[in-house]
Short mmCIF file of C-alpha atoms and ligand atoms in Angstrom, two decimals:
data_model
loop_
_atom_site.label_atom_id
_atom_site.label_comp_id
_atom_site.label_asym_id
_atom_site.label_seq_id
_atom_site.Cartn_x
_atom_site.Cartn_y
_atom_site.Cartn_z
CA MET N 1 -25.82 9.95 -9.58
CA LEU N 2 -23.07 11.56 -11.68
CA LYS N 3 -23.41 12.98 -15.19
CA THR N 4 -20.42 13.98 -17.28
CA ASN N 5 -19.56 14.47 -20.94
CA TYR N 6 -16.21 12.70 -20.26
CA ASN N 7 -17.40 9.16 -19.61
CA GLU N 8 -13.85 7.80 -19.73
CA PHE N 9 -13.16 9.62 -16.43
CA GLU N 10 -16.34 8.58 -14.65
CA ASN N 11 -14.49 6.17 -12.35
CA ASP N 12 -11.91 8.77 -11.38
CA LEU N 13 -14.62 11.31 -10.57
CA GLY N 14 -16.52 8.59 -8.69
CA GLU N 15 -13.46 8.03 -6.49
CA ILE N 16 -13.59 11.65 -5.32
CA LEU N 17 -17.34 11.46 -4.71
CA ARG N 18 -16.91 8.31 -2.65
CA GLU N 19 -14.62 10.14 -0.24
CA PHE N 20 -17.47 12.50 0.66
CA GLY N 21 -19.57 9.64 2.06
CA GLU N 22 -23.04 8.33 1.32
CA LEU N 23 -24.36 10.56 -1.51
CA SER N 24 -27.08 8.49 -3.14
CA ASN N 25 -29.64 11.30 -2.67
CA TYR N 26 -27.60 13.85 -4.58
CA GLU N 27 -27.33 14.71 -8.28
CA PHE N 28 -23.92 15.68 -9.63
CA SER N 29 -22.80 16.88 -13.01
CA VAL N 30 -19.34 17.75 -14.34
CA PHE N 31 -19.16 19.09 -17.91
CA GLY N 32 -16.02 20.34 -19.63
CA ASN N 33 -15.79 22.41 -22.84
CA PHE N 34 -13.03 24.17 -24.72
CA GLU N 35 -13.28 27.86 -25.50
CA GLY N 36 -10.15 28.74 -27.47
CA ASP N 37 -7.22 27.61 -25.35
CA LYS N 38 -9.31 27.72 -22.18
CA PHE N 39 -10.93 24.64 -20.69
CA ILE N 40 -14.15 25.54 -18.86
CA VAL N 41 -15.61 23.10 -16.36
CA SER N 42 -19.20 23.58 -15.14
CA THR N 43 -20.32 21.61 -12.11
CA GLU N 44 -23.70 21.23 -10.47
CA ILE N 45 -24.62 19.66 -7.14
CA ASN N 46 -28.38 19.58 -6.53
CA ASP N 47 -28.90 22.83 -8.50
CA LYS N 48 -25.89 24.59 -7.00
CA LYS N 49 -23.74 25.62 -9.98
CA CYS N 50 -20.05 26.47 -10.20
CA GLU N 51 -17.70 27.21 -13.07
CA TYR N 52 -13.92 26.88 -13.24
CA ASN N 53 -11.57 27.76 -16.06
CA TYR N 54 -8.08 26.60 -16.87
CA ASP N 55 -5.37 27.63 -19.35
CA PHE N 56 -4.94 24.46 -21.37
CA ILE N 57 -1.45 23.93 -22.79
CA PHE N 58 -0.31 20.43 -23.70
CA SER N 59 2.50 18.86 -25.69
CA ASP N 60 0.95 15.56 -26.82
CA GLU N 61 -2.26 13.52 -26.64
CA LEU N 62 -1.13 11.73 -23.48
CA GLU N 63 -0.62 15.00 -21.66
CA LYS N 64 -3.95 16.30 -22.95
CA LYS N 65 -5.73 13.29 -21.43
CA ARG N 66 -3.84 13.68 -18.17
CA LEU N 67 -4.76 17.36 -17.89
CA LEU N 68 -8.41 16.81 -18.82
CA LYS N 69 -8.74 14.24 -16.06
CA ARG N 70 -6.92 16.44 -13.57
CA TYR N 71 -9.00 19.57 -14.26
CA LEU N 72 -12.30 17.67 -14.12
CA LYS N 73 -11.30 16.12 -10.79
CA ILE N 74 -10.09 19.42 -9.32
CA SER N 75 -13.35 21.13 -10.36
CA LEU N 76 -15.51 18.42 -8.85
CA TYR N 77 -13.41 18.46 -5.68
CA LYS N 78 -13.66 22.25 -5.36
CA SER N 79 -17.42 22.22 -5.80
CA LEU N 80 -17.78 19.42 -3.23
CA THR N 81 -15.68 21.26 -0.64
CA PHE N 82 -17.77 24.38 -1.28
CA TYR N 83 -21.07 22.50 -1.02
CA PHE N 84 -20.26 20.29 1.97
CA GLU N 85 -17.84 22.75 3.65
CA ARG N 86 -15.27 20.04 4.09
CA ASN N 87 -11.70 19.51 2.82
CA LEU N 88 -9.94 16.19 2.34
CA PRO N 89 -6.35 15.68 3.49
CA TRP N 90 -5.22 14.61 0.01
CA GLY N 91 -7.41 17.16 -1.79
CA SER N 92 -8.31 16.16 -5.34
CA LEU N 93 -5.53 13.58 -5.42
CA THR N 94 -6.74 10.02 -5.83
CA GLY N 95 -4.62 6.95 -6.54
CA ILE N 96 -2.30 4.77 -4.57
CA ARG N 97 1.05 6.51 -4.92
CA PRO N 98 1.25 10.27 -4.16
CA THR N 99 5.05 10.12 -3.93
CA LYS N 100 5.31 8.74 -7.46
CA LEU N 101 3.41 11.76 -8.75
CA ALA N 102 5.73 14.07 -6.80
CA TYR N 103 8.75 12.42 -8.46
CA GLN N 104 7.13 13.01 -11.87
CA TYR N 105 6.83 16.74 -11.17
CA ILE N 106 10.41 16.87 -9.92
CA GLU N 107 11.69 15.11 -13.06
CA ASN N 108 9.85 17.69 -15.19
CA ASN N 109 11.61 20.44 -13.22
CA GLU N 110 8.33 21.53 -11.69
CA ASP N 111 7.88 22.57 -8.08
CA PHE N 112 5.98 19.59 -6.69
CA GLU N 113 5.12 21.32 -3.41
CA SER N 114 3.43 24.18 -5.18
CA LYS N 115 1.56 21.77 -7.50
CA PHE N 116 0.37 19.68 -4.55
CA LEU N 117 -0.68 22.66 -2.43
CA ASN N 118 -2.09 25.09 -4.97
CA GLU N 119 -3.33 22.99 -7.83
CA LEU N 120 -4.26 19.59 -6.41
CA LEU N 121 -5.26 21.14 -3.06
CA VAL N 122 -3.36 18.61 -0.95
CA SER N 123 -3.04 19.74 2.68
CA LYS N 124 0.18 21.27 3.98
CA ASP N 125 0.75 18.33 6.35
CA LYS N 126 0.47 15.68 3.64
CA THR N 127 2.67 17.67 1.25
CA GLU N 128 5.26 17.93 3.99
CA ILE N 129 5.20 14.15 4.58
CA VAL N 130 5.71 13.51 0.85
CA LYS N 131 8.70 15.87 0.94
CA LYS N 132 10.19 14.03 3.92
CA ILE N 133 9.70 10.67 2.21
CA ILE N 134 11.47 11.80 -0.94
CA ASN N 135 14.32 12.95 1.25
CA ALA N 136 14.46 9.65 3.19
CA GLN N 137 14.47 7.67 -0.07
CA LYS N 138 17.46 9.53 -1.52
CA PRO N 139 20.12 6.92 -0.64
CA TYR N 140 18.03 4.11 -2.16
CA TYR N 141 16.01 5.63 -5.00
CA GLU N 142 17.62 4.34 -8.18
CA LYS N 143 16.00 4.07 -11.61
CA ASN N 144 17.81 1.16 -13.19
CA ASP N 145 16.04 -1.49 -15.28
CA ASP N 146 18.51 -4.16 -14.12
CA ASN N 147 17.51 -3.70 -10.47
CA CYS N 148 15.08 -6.26 -9.15
CA ASP N 149 13.34 -7.41 -6.01
CA PHE N 150 12.32 -11.02 -5.47
CA PHE N 151 8.92 -11.61 -3.84
CA VAL N 152 7.54 -14.96 -2.66
CA GLY N 153 3.91 -15.23 -1.50
CA ILE N 154 2.57 -17.67 1.09
CA PRO N 155 -1.21 -17.09 1.13
CA PHE N 156 -1.96 -19.08 4.30
CA CYS N 157 -2.73 -17.92 7.83
CA PRO N 158 -3.44 -19.57 11.18
CA SER N 159 -6.88 -17.90 11.15
CA ARG N 160 -8.52 -15.12 9.19
CA CYS N 161 -8.53 -11.68 10.83
CA ALA N 162 -11.86 -9.89 10.55
CA TYR N 163 -10.51 -6.77 8.80
CA CYS N 164 -7.99 -8.37 6.44
CA SER N 165 -7.98 -7.20 2.82
CA PHE N 166 -5.34 -9.67 1.59
CA LEU N 167 -5.59 -13.11 0.02
CA SER N 168 -5.26 -15.65 2.78
CA ASN N 169 -6.57 -19.14 3.38
CA GLU N 170 -6.91 -20.74 6.77
CA ILE N 171 -4.03 -23.19 6.77
CA ALA N 172 -5.79 -25.97 8.71
CA LYS N 173 -8.50 -26.11 6.03
CA GLU N 174 -6.09 -26.21 3.09
CA LYS N 175 -5.64 -29.65 1.55
CA ASN N 176 -3.00 -28.87 -1.07
CA ILE N 177 -0.14 -27.38 0.92
CA LYS N 178 2.47 -29.85 -0.31
CA GLU N 179 1.39 -29.38 -3.93
CA TYR N 180 1.40 -25.60 -3.44
CA ILE N 181 4.97 -25.66 -2.11
CA ASP N 182 6.03 -27.93 -5.02
CA ALA N 183 4.56 -25.49 -7.55
CA LEU N 184 5.99 -22.50 -5.69
CA ILE N 185 9.48 -24.03 -5.65
CA LYS N 186 9.22 -24.67 -9.39
CA GLU N 187 8.30 -21.03 -9.90
CA ILE N 188 11.04 -19.74 -7.57
CA GLU N 189 13.70 -21.84 -9.29
CA GLY N 190 12.55 -20.74 -12.74
CA SER N 191 12.32 -17.09 -11.69
CA LYS N 192 15.85 -16.99 -10.33
CA LYS N 193 17.05 -17.07 -13.95
CA LEU N 194 15.40 -13.66 -14.46
CA VAL N 195 17.35 -11.96 -11.69
CA LYS N 196 19.99 -9.40 -12.68
CA ASN N 197 20.87 -6.94 -9.95
CA LEU N 198 19.11 -8.25 -6.84
CA ARG N 199 18.17 -5.52 -4.35
CA SER N 200 16.01 -7.46 -1.89
CA VAL N 201 14.07 -10.63 -1.13
CA TYR N 202 10.65 -10.49 0.54
CA ILE N 203 8.59 -13.47 1.72
CA GLY N 204 5.10 -12.13 2.33
CA GLY N 205 1.59 -13.31 2.82
CA GLY N 206 -0.55 -14.28 4.43
CA THR N 207 1.64 -15.57 7.16
CA PRO N 208 4.73 -17.40 5.85
CA VAL N 209 5.59 -18.93 9.23
CA SER N 210 2.18 -20.58 9.50
CA LEU N 211 3.75 -23.30 7.30
CA LYS N 212 5.14 -26.43 8.94
CA THR N 213 8.87 -26.04 9.56
CA GLU N 214 9.79 -28.58 6.86
CA ASP N 215 7.68 -26.74 4.25
CA PHE N 216 9.06 -23.33 5.27
CA LEU N 217 12.58 -24.76 5.05
CA ARG N 218 11.94 -26.02 1.51
CA VAL N 219 10.89 -22.50 0.44
CA LEU N 220 13.96 -20.86 2.00
CA ASP N 221 16.17 -23.49 0.46
CA ALA N 222 14.71 -22.87 -3.00
CA ILE N 223 15.39 -19.14 -2.64
CA GLY N 224 18.91 -19.89 -1.40
CA LYS N 225 21.27 -17.85 0.73
CA VAL N 226 21.57 -14.21 -0.30
CA ASP N 227 23.42 -11.24 1.08
CA VAL N 228 20.92 -8.48 0.35
CA GLU N 229 18.05 -7.15 2.47
CA TYR N 230 15.86 -10.19 3.15
CA THR N 231 12.47 -9.83 4.85
CA VAL N 232 10.13 -12.49 6.19
CA GLU N 233 6.70 -11.07 6.98
CA ALA N 234 6.38 -13.53 9.86
CA GLY N 235 3.50 -11.36 10.97
CA ARG N 236 1.40 -13.17 13.53
CA PRO N 237 3.23 -13.56 16.84
CA ASP N 238 1.29 -16.78 17.60
CA VAL N 239 3.21 -18.72 14.95
CA ILE N 240 6.69 -17.24 15.38
CA THR N 241 8.91 -19.93 16.92
CA GLU N 242 12.55 -20.35 17.88
CA GLU N 243 12.76 -23.09 15.28
CA ASN N 244 11.61 -20.98 12.31
CA LEU N 245 13.76 -18.03 13.44
CA LYS N 246 16.84 -20.29 13.54
CA ILE N 247 16.22 -21.36 9.97
CA MET N 248 15.71 -17.75 8.86
CA LYS N 249 19.03 -16.80 10.42
CA GLU N 250 20.77 -19.66 8.65
CA TYR N 251 19.46 -18.56 5.26
CA GLY N 252 20.43 -14.90 5.61
CA VAL N 253 17.10 -13.27 6.53
CA THR N 254 17.80 -9.76 7.86
CA ARG N 255 14.36 -8.31 8.63
CA VAL N 256 11.32 -9.87 10.30
CA CYS N 257 7.82 -8.42 10.70
CA VAL N 258 6.25 -8.96 14.10
CA ASN N 259 2.85 -7.33 13.82
CA PRO N 260 0.84 -6.31 16.85
CA GLN N 261 -1.83 -4.36 14.84
CA THR N 262 -2.91 -3.21 18.32
CA PHE N 263 -1.74 -3.84 21.89
CA SER N 264 -5.33 -4.11 23.15
CA ASP N 265 -6.20 -7.72 24.04
CA GLU N 266 -9.88 -6.90 23.75
CA THR N 267 -9.50 -5.75 20.14
CA LEU N 268 -7.17 -8.62 19.24
CA GLN N 269 -9.77 -11.08 20.43
CA LYS N 270 -12.57 -9.35 18.53
CA LEU N 271 -10.49 -9.42 15.35
CA GLY N 272 -9.82 -13.13 15.59
CA ARG N 273 -6.06 -12.77 15.99
CA ARG N 274 -5.03 -15.59 18.21
CA HIS N 275 -2.37 -13.79 20.22
CA THR N 276 -2.20 -11.37 23.09
CA ALA N 277 -0.25 -8.15 23.55
CA LYS N 278 2.01 -10.01 26.00
CA GLU N 279 2.79 -12.74 23.46
CA CYS N 280 3.62 -10.08 20.88
CA LYS N 281 6.15 -8.48 23.24
CA GLU N 282 7.66 -11.87 24.08
CA LYS N 283 7.99 -12.87 20.44
CA TYR N 284 9.48 -9.48 19.64
CA ALA N 285 12.16 -10.07 22.29
CA LEU N 286 12.81 -13.55 20.85
CA VAL N 287 13.17 -12.18 17.30
CA LYS N 288 15.52 -9.44 18.53
CA SER N 289 17.64 -12.04 20.36
CA PHE N 290 18.50 -13.45 16.91
CA GLY N 291 19.70 -10.02 15.78
CA PHE N 292 17.00 -9.36 13.14
CA ASP N 293 15.77 -5.91 12.24
CA VAL N 294 12.07 -5.74 13.08
CA ASN N 295 9.08 -4.06 11.51
CA MET N 296 5.84 -3.69 13.45
CA ASP N 297 2.50 -3.06 11.71
CA LEU N 298 -0.20 -1.10 13.54
CA ILE N 299 -3.68 -0.17 12.32
CA ALA N 300 -5.42 3.11 13.16
CA GLY N 301 -9.22 3.01 13.27
CA LEU N 302 -9.76 -0.58 14.41
CA ILE N 303 -13.24 -1.47 15.56
CA GLY N 304 -14.04 -0.27 19.05
CA GLU N 305 -10.77 1.63 19.46
CA ASP N 306 -10.61 5.29 20.35
CA PHE N 307 -7.68 7.68 20.29
CA ASP N 308 -6.39 6.56 23.70
CA THR N 309 -6.36 2.88 22.75
CA PHE N 310 -4.42 3.65 19.58
CA LYS N 311 -2.07 6.00 21.43
CA ASN N 312 -1.31 3.25 23.90
CA SER N 313 -0.49 0.81 21.07
CA LEU N 314 1.75 3.30 19.33
CA ASP N 315 3.53 4.30 22.54
CA THR N 316 4.07 0.62 23.37
CA ALA N 317 5.52 -0.08 19.92
CA ILE N 318 7.87 2.92 20.27
CA SER N 319 8.97 1.78 23.73
CA LEU N 320 10.01 -1.58 22.23
CA ASN N 321 12.23 0.32 19.77
CA PRO N 322 11.93 -1.74 16.56
CA GLU N 323 13.78 -0.49 13.46
CA ASN N 324 10.52 0.06 11.50
CA ILE N 325 6.95 0.88 12.47
CA THR N 326 4.25 0.94 9.79
CA VAL N 327 1.04 2.78 10.56
CA HIS N 328 -1.92 1.56 8.49
CA THR N 329 -5.34 3.17 8.36
CA LEU N 330 -8.18 0.70 8.38
CA ALA N 331 -9.54 0.19 4.86
CA LEU N 332 -12.88 -1.55 4.56
CA LYS N 333 -15.30 -1.76 1.67
CA ARG N 334 -18.51 0.18 2.16
CA GLY N 335 -21.36 -2.10 3.05
CA SER N 336 -19.13 -4.65 4.80
CA ARG N 337 -20.11 -5.65 8.30
CA LEU N 338 -17.05 -4.05 9.84
CA ARG N 339 -17.33 -0.90 7.75
CA GLU N 340 -20.59 0.01 9.36
CA SER N 341 -18.98 0.10 12.78
CA VAL N 342 -16.14 2.19 11.38
CA ASP N 343 -18.47 4.83 10.03
CA ARG N 344 -19.54 5.45 13.57
CA LEU N 345 -15.96 6.22 14.47
CA THR N 346 -15.57 9.81 13.51
CA GLU N 347 -13.09 10.37 10.74
CA ASN N 348 -11.58 13.09 12.90
CA GLU N 349 -10.67 10.51 15.50
CA VAL N 350 -8.72 8.48 12.93
CA SER N 351 -6.93 11.59 11.60
CA LYS N 352 -6.02 12.45 15.18
CA MET N 353 -4.48 8.98 15.54
CA VAL N 354 -2.49 9.31 12.33
CA GLU N 355 -1.30 12.81 13.27
CA TYR N 356 -0.29 11.64 16.73
CA ALA N 357 1.60 8.69 15.21
CA HIS N 358 3.52 11.04 12.94
CA SER N 359 4.61 13.42 15.69
CA ALA N 360 5.35 10.72 18.30
CA LEU N 361 7.37 8.65 15.83
CA GLU N 362 9.39 11.65 14.67
CA LYS N 363 10.10 12.57 18.28
CA ALA N 364 11.36 9.02 18.86
CA GLY N 365 13.77 9.23 15.90
CA TYR N 366 11.72 7.61 13.15
CA SER N 367 11.15 9.21 9.73
CA PRO N 368 8.49 8.40 7.15
CA TYR N 369 10.09 6.63 4.16
CA TYR N 370 7.23 5.22 2.10
CA LEU N 371 3.52 5.77 1.84
CA TYR N 372 0.55 4.42 -0.05
CA ARG N 373 -3.17 4.86 -0.12
CA GLN N 374 -5.91 2.31 -0.62
CA LYS N 375 -9.54 2.59 -1.56
CA TYR N 376 -12.05 2.71 1.29
CA MET N 377 -9.61 4.03 3.90
CA ALA N 378 -11.00 5.54 7.07
CA GLY N 379 -10.78 9.33 6.81
CA ASN N 380 -9.32 9.12 3.27
CA LEU N 381 -5.90 8.79 4.86
CA GLU N 382 -2.88 6.60 4.09
CA ASN N 383 -0.47 3.88 5.22
CA THR N 384 2.96 5.16 6.16
CA GLY N 385 6.16 3.26 6.86
CA TYR N 386 8.54 4.83 9.38
CA ALA N 387 12.17 3.85 9.89
CA LYS N 388 15.15 4.65 12.04
CA LYS N 389 17.83 6.30 9.88
CA GLY N 390 19.61 3.75 7.68
CA LYS N 391 16.95 1.09 8.36
CA GLU N 392 14.59 1.94 5.50
CA CYS N 393 13.29 -1.15 3.70
CA ILE N 394 14.44 -1.17 0.05
CA TYR N 395 11.69 -3.58 -0.99
CA ASN N 396 8.97 -1.20 0.21
CA ILE N 397 10.55 1.72 -1.62
CA ASP N 398 10.98 -0.20 -4.88
CA ILE N 399 7.46 -1.62 -4.88
CA MET N 400 5.83 1.73 -4.11
CA GLU N 401 7.85 3.88 -6.48
CA GLU N 402 7.82 1.25 -9.26
CA ILE N 403 11.43 1.80 -10.29
CA ALA N 404 12.74 -1.81 -10.23
CA GLN N 405 11.59 -5.18 -11.58
CA ILE N 406 9.41 -7.08 -9.12
CA ILE N 407 9.87 -10.78 -9.81
CA ALA N 408 7.04 -12.32 -7.81
CA SER N 409 6.19 -15.98 -7.20
CA GLY N 410 3.09 -17.56 -5.66
CA ALA N 411 -0.70 -17.53 -5.97
CA ASN N 412 -2.01 -14.01 -6.65
CA ALA N 413 1.55 -12.65 -6.85
CA VAL N 414 2.00 -9.87 -9.40
CA SER N 415 5.27 -9.50 -11.30
CA LYS N 416 6.11 -6.09 -12.70
CA GLN N 417 8.31 -5.31 -15.65
CA VAL N 418 9.45 -1.72 -15.50
CA GLU N 419 10.99 0.33 -18.32
CA ASN N 420 12.14 3.46 -16.55
CA ALA N 421 13.08 5.51 -19.62
CA LYS N 422 9.67 4.98 -21.20
CA ASN N 423 7.73 5.31 -17.94
CA LYS N 424 6.19 1.96 -18.80
CA ILE N 425 5.07 -0.82 -16.45
CA GLU N 426 3.66 -4.19 -17.43
CA ARG N 427 2.19 -6.60 -14.93
CA VAL N 428 1.50 -10.32 -14.94
CA GLY N 429 -0.52 -11.83 -12.10
CA ALA N 430 -0.71 -15.48 -11.05
CA PRO N 431 -4.11 -17.11 -10.30
CA LYS N 432 -5.59 -16.41 -6.87
CA ASP N 433 -7.03 -19.85 -6.41
CA ILE N 434 -4.53 -22.31 -4.91
CA LYS N 435 -5.66 -25.30 -7.00
CA THR N 436 -5.62 -23.28 -10.23
CA TYR N 437 -2.16 -21.95 -9.40
CA ILE N 438 -0.88 -25.49 -8.85
CA ASP N 439 -2.49 -26.83 -12.04
CA LYS N 440 -1.30 -23.92 -14.19
CA ILE N 441 2.20 -23.50 -12.82
CA ASP N 442 3.87 -24.10 -16.21
CA GLN N 443 1.73 -21.42 -17.88
CA VAL N 444 2.40 -19.07 -14.94
CA LEU N 445 6.14 -19.44 -15.50
CA ASP N 446 5.83 -19.10 -19.28
CA LYS N 447 3.85 -15.88 -18.92
CA LYS N 448 6.48 -14.51 -16.59
CA PHE N 449 9.32 -15.36 -18.97
CA ASN N 450 7.40 -13.69 -21.80
CA LEU N 451 6.98 -10.59 -19.65
CA TYR N 452 10.72 -10.18 -19.11
CA ASN N 453 12.06 -11.58 -22.38
CA LYS N 454 10.09 -9.63 -24.95
C1 SAM W 1 -0.26 -8.69 4.00
S1 SAM W 1 -0.73 -8.28 5.61
C2 SAM W 1 0.22 -9.56 6.36
C3 SAM W 1 0.53 -9.45 7.79
C4 SAM W 1 0.58 -10.67 8.67
N1 SAM W 1 -0.10 -11.80 8.17
C5 SAM W 1 -0.06 -10.29 9.99
O1 SAM W 1 -1.24 -10.47 10.13
O2 SAM W 1 0.63 -9.81 10.87
C6 SAM W 1 0.16 -6.79 5.88
C7 SAM W 1 -0.50 -5.76 6.75
O3 SAM W 1 -1.59 -5.13 6.12
C8 SAM W 1 -2.39 -4.50 7.10
N2 SAM W 1 -3.81 -4.70 6.74
C9 SAM W 1 -4.43 -5.84 6.38
N3 SAM W 1 -5.74 -5.61 6.12
C10 SAM W 1 -5.94 -4.27 6.32
C11 SAM W 1 -7.08 -3.41 6.22
N4 SAM W 1 -8.26 -3.86 5.88
N5 SAM W 1 -6.90 -2.09 6.49
C12 SAM W 1 -5.69 -1.62 6.85
N6 SAM W 1 -4.59 -2.37 6.96
C13 SAM W 1 -4.70 -3.69 6.71
C14 SAM W 1 -2.04 -5.12 8.44
O4 SAM W 1 -1.40 -4.17 9.25
C15 SAM W 1 -1.07 -6.24 8.05
O5 SAM W 1 -0.08 -6.45 9.01
S1 SF4 W 2 -2.86 -13.10 9.63
FE1 SF4 W 2 -2.32 -11.29 8.42
S2 SF4 W 2 -2.67 -11.86 6.27
FE2 SF4 W 2 -3.67 -13.39 7.59
S3 SF4 W 2 -5.76 -12.75 7.75
FE3 SF4 W 2 -4.67 -11.84 9.49
S4 SF4 W 2 -3.92 -9.81 8.76
FE4 SF4 W 2 -4.55 -10.98 6.98
#
């Protein structure tokens, strides 16, 4: 139970509390008051009181709000670390995009490292990763409102994996595939008119290659041949075929995701992924024989896995030498069936996995180039994309840093209109439900045109 006199920040404070685990038996209060140009925050956790004070200098109302939120969060975080004798890797920092915040400090000529370490109480390791990412992004990071990335979503999969947090429908049970592809093609063709300076194309999911070849071909044909970075998140090795790879090659695809998640057959089976580690290696070799760059997704903290199982998966991925390896940390909502098993996995074990991944990947010549956090992540950690030099994925950078237009098509796809100079982002999302998306395709397109042609 949390009491505060700043109700508008209750959710933000709640996010910090959540990271400290199951706290329903505790009472928390966070109260802030101005005394001259000082902002004094008093906190209480089950009768244990603390007080923090901050010099409060702001230039406008927006900054005032930003600082109020920050100081309340820092105070709560400090009192929690004091009470529970535990620090979090990202300190008082919540939110999906730590690197975006670092860029904001840099643009204001502030020392982001010192802000992260001393004010937000982010650990040295995480601050260092953010610094490396900003460095890796240098050749690609470009704030230009004409830049855009073209996303196409295929929300179907061969089967649903037990941990998955994305929209996906089991393809065999879906009755409206043809109608979905018709609507999608209409949206793709309409959206192409919005493209100015195309930076990348990304077909994601779901599992795009779970479509029948003729349907997949129709989608590629609607997008057309391009000569920019072009990713297909093929994903599940069980549905990658020579036939769909041939078509991808013909249409100019440059990058394909072949995702093991883990190289343990036991875990794969438990998760409901219908492929083995061996099949993943075979499909990887097939994809490489076509000359594609490859990304491999792994997840740290999967059910039943310990450090050694994860280490084996990571070492196997490195030995295959793909251009990109993305290390996710399992994110599951509290109360979900799988989450309960994760809680039993010590958070230390998951941090050990993530730390090992970082050092092993760097030793093998990979550098971190993008990072994001999600709610409900094991150990309050992060997802990090690693790349061999020159093989960083532009789409991942643009979507995370929110510096280019994201023109997205498909059910649940979110288009973003970015105005860099004003630091403004507007989003328009399409319906999640397949039937609603199909029925409302004209409105979906209209809304998108309104977003970009205001
Ligand atoms: C949009 S999914 C599509 C991937 C593709 N369908 C596949 O299964 O290989 C992208 C990635 O998100 C990650 N992911 C999905 N659910 C997750 C969860 N609950 N926690 C952490 N990572 C997750 C997986 O690594 C997955 O490969
Ligand atoms: S195949 Fe990929 S998108 Fe589909 S349920 Fe599994 S992890 Fe999620």
